[in-house]
XYZ file of N, CA and C in Angstrom:
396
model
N 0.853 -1.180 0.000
C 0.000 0.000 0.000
C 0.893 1.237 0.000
N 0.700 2.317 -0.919
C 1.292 3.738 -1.134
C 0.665 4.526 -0.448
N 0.680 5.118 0.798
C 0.017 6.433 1.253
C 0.946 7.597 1.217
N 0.710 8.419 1.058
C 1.092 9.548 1.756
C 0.945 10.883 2.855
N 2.380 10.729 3.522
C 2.235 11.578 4.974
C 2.753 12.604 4.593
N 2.156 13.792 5.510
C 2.529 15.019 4.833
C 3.049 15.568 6.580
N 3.966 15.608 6.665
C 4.479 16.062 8.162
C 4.162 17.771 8.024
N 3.823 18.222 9.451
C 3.060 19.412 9.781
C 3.631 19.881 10.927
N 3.813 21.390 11.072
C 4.207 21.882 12.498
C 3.119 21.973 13.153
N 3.160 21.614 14.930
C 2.575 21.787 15.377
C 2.837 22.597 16.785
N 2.194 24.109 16.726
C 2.521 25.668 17.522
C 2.172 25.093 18.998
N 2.353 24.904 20.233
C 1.748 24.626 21.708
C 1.745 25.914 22.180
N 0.837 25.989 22.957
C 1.348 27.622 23.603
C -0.039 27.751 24.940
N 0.268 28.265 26.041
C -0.706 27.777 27.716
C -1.911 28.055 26.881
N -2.312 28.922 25.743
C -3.776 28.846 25.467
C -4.627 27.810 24.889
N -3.836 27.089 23.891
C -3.837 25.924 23.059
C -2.815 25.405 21.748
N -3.526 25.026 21.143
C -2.146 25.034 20.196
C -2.902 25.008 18.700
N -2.140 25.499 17.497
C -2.544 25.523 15.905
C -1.125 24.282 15.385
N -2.313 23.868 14.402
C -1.293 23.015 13.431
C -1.827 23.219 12.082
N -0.767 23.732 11.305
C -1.772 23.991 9.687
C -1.877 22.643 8.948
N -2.777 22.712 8.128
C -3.486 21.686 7.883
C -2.916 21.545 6.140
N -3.361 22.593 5.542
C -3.148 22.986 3.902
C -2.477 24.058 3.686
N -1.501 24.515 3.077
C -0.872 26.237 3.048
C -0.452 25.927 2.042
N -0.293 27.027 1.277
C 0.254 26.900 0.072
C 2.075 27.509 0.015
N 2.438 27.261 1.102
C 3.420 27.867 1.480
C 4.622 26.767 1.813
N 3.416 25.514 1.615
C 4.663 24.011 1.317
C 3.982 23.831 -0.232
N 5.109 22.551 -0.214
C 5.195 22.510 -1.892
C 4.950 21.063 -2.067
N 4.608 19.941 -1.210
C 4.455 18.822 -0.843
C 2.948 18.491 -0.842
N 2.204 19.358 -1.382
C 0.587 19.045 -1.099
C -0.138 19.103 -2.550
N -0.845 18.238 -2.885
C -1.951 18.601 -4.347
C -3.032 19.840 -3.933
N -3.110 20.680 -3.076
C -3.813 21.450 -3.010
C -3.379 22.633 -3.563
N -4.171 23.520 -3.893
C -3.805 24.939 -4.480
C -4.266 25.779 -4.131
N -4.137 26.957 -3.454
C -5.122 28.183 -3.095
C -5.830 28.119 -2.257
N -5.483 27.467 -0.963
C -5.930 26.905 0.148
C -5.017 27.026 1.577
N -5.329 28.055 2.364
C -4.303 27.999 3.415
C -5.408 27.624 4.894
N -5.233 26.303 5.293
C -6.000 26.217 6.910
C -5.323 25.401 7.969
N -5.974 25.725 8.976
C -5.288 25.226 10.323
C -6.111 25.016 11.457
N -5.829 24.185 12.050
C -6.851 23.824 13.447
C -5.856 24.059 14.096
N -6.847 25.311 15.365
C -6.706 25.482 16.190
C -7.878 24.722 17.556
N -6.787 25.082 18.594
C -7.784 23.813 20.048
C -7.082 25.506 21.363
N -8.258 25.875 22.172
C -8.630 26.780 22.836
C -9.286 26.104 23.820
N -8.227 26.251 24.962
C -8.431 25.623 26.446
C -9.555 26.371 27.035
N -10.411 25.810 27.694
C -11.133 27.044 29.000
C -10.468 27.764 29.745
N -11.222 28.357 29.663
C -10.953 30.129 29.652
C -9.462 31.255 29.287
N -9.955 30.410 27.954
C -8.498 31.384 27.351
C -9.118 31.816 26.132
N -8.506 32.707 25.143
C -9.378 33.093 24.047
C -7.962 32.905 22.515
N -8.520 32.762 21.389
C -7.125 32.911 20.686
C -7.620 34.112 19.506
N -6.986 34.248 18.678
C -6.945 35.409 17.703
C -6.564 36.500 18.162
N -7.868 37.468 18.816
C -7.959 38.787 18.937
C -6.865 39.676 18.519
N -7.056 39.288 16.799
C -6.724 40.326 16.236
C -7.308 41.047 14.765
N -7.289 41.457 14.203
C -7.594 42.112 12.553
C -7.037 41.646 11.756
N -7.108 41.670 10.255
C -6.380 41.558 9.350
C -6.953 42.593 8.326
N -5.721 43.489 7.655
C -6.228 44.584 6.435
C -6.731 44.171 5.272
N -6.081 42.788 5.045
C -6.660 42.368 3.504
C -7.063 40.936 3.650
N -6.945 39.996 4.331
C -7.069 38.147 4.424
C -8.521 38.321 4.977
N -9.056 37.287 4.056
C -10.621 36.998 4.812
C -10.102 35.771 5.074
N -11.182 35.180 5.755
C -10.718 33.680 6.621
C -12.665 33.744 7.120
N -12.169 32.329 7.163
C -13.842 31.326 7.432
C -13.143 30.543 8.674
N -14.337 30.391 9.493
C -14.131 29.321 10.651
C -15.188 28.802 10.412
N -14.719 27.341 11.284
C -16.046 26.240 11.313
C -15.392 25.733 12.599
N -16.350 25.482 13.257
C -16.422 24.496 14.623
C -15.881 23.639 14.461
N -15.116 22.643 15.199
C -14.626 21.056 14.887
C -14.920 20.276 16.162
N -14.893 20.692 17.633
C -15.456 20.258 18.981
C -16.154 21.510 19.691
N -16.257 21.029 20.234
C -17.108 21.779 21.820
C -17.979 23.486 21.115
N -17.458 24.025 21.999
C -18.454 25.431 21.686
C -17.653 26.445 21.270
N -17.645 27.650 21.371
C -16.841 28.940 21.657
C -17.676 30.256 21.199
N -17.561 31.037 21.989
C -17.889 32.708 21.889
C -17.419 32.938 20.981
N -17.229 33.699 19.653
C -16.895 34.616 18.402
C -17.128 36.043 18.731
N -16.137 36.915 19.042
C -16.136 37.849 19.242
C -15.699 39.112 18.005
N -16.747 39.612 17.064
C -16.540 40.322 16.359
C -16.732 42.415 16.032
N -16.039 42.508 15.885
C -15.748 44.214 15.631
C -15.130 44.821 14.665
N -16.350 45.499 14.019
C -16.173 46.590 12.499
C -14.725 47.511 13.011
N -13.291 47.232 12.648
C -12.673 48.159 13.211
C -12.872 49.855 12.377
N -13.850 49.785 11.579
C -14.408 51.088 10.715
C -15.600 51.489 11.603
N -15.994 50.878 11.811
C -17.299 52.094 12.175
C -17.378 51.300 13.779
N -16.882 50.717 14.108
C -17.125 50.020 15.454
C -18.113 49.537 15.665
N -18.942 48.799 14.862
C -20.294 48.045 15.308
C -19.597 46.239 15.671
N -20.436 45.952 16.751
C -19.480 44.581 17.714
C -21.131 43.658 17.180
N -20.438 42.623 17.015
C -21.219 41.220 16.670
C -20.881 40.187 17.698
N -21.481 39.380 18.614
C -21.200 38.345 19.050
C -22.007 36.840 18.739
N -21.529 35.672 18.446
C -22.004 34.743 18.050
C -21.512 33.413 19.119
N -22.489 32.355 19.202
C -21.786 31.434 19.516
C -21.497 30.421 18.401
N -20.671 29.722 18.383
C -19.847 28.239 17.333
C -19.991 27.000 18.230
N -21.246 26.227 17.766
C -21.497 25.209 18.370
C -21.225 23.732 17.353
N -20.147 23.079 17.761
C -19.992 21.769 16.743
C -21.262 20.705 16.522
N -21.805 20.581 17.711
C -23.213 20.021 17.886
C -23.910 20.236 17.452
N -24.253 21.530 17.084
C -25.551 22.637 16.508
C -26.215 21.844 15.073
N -27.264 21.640 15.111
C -28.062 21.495 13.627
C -27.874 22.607 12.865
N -27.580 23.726 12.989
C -27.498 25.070 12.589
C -25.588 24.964 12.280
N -25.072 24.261 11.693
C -23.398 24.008 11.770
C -23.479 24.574 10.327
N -22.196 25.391 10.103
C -21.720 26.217 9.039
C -20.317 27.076 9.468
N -20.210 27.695 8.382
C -18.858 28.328 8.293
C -19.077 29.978 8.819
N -18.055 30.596 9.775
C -18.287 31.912 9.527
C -17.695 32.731 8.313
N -17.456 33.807 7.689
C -16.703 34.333 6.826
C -16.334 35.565 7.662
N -15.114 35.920 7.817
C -14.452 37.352 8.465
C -13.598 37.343 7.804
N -14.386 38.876 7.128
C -13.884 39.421 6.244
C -12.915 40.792 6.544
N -12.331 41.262 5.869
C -10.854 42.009 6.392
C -11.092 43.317 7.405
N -10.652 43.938 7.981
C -10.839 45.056 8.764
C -12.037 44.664 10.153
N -12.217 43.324 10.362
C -13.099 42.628 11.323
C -12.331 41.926 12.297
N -12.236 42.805 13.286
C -11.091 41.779 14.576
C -12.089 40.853 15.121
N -11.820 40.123 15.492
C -12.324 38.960 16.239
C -11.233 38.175 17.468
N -12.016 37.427 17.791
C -11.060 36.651 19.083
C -12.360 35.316 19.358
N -11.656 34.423 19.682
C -12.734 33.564 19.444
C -12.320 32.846 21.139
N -13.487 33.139 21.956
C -13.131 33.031 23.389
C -14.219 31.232 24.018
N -13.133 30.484 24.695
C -13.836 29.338 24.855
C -14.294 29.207 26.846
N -15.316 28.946 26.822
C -16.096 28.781 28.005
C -16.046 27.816 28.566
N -16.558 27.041 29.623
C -16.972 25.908 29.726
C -15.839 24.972 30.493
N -15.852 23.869 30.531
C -14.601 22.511 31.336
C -13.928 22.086 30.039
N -14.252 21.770 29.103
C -13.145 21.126 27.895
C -12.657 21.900 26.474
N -11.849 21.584 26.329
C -10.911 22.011 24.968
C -11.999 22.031 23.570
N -11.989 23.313 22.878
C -13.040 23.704 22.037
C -11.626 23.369 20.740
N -12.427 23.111 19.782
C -11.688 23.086 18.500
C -12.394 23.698 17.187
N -11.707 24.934 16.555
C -11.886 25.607 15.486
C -10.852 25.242 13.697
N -11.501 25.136 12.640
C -10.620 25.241 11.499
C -10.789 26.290 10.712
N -9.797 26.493 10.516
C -9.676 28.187 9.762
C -9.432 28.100 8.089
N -10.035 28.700 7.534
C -9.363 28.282 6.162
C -9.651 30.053 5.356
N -8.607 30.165 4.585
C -8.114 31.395 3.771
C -7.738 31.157 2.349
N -7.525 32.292 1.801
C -6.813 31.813 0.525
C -5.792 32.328 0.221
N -5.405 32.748 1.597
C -4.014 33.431 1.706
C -3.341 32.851 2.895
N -1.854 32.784 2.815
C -1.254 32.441 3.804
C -0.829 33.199 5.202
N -0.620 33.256 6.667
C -0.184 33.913 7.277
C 0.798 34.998 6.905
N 0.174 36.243 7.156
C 1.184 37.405 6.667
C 1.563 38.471 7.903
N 2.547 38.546 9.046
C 2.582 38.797 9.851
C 2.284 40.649 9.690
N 2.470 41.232 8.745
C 2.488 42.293 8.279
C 0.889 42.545 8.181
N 0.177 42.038 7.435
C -1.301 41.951 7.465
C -2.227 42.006 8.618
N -1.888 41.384 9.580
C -2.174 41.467 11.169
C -1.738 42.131 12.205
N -2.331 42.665 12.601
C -2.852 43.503 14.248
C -3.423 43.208 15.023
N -2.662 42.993 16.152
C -3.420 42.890 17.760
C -4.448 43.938 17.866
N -5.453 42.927 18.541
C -6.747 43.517 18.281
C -7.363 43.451 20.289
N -7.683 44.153 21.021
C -8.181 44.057 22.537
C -9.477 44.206 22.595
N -10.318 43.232 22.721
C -11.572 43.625 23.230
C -11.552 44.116 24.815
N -12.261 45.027 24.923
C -12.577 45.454 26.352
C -13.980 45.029 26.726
């Protein structure tokens, strides 16, 4: 049998940890135009909270729950949602550019989110973003 493994970094850090999944930033994958990553967000810690000027990015639930914390950094109008993996109501969000978010997890167990873009991490593109 021929499979193939595609070895992946995987980030740890006290909040949780990201491992990218697809990027177009290796050269080892049949995918094209596809950059995503699961992230896992311990209770009571939050990850993102930040902006991006030009990258839209979609989340989808993969376990447990989490708060979505969103803000027009243009006109300041705040959106909050919950991301339930369970939910009959299961779908993708789309956050689209100049929209900080932070995606904050509640509860006793480890929440899991996948992110997908069509752009790769651009440290330049992103800003720390503080909800108060």
């Amino acid at each position: 049998m021929s499979v193939t493994h595609l070895p992946r970094q995987k980030h740890v850090r006290d909040d949780g940890w990201l491992a990218e999944l697809i990027s177009m930033k290796y050269t080892d994958h049949p995918f094209c135009g596809i950059h995503s990553y699961i992230v896992s967000i311990r209770p009571g810690k939050s990850r993102a909270n930040h902006v991006h000027r030009k990258k839209e990015g979609w989340i989808a639930p993969a376990a447990g729950i989490v708060r979505l914390l969103l803000e027009n950094t243009e006109t300041g109008e705040r959106e909050s949602m919950v991301l339930d993996f369970r939910s009959p109501d299961y779908g993708l969000v789309c956050i689209p550019p100049s929209i900080a978010h932070s995606v904050q997890k509640t509860g006793e167990e480890d929440a899991v989110v996948i992110v997908f873009s069509r752009t790769p991490e651009d440290p330049e593109d992103t800003r720390p973003f503080r909800f108060d």
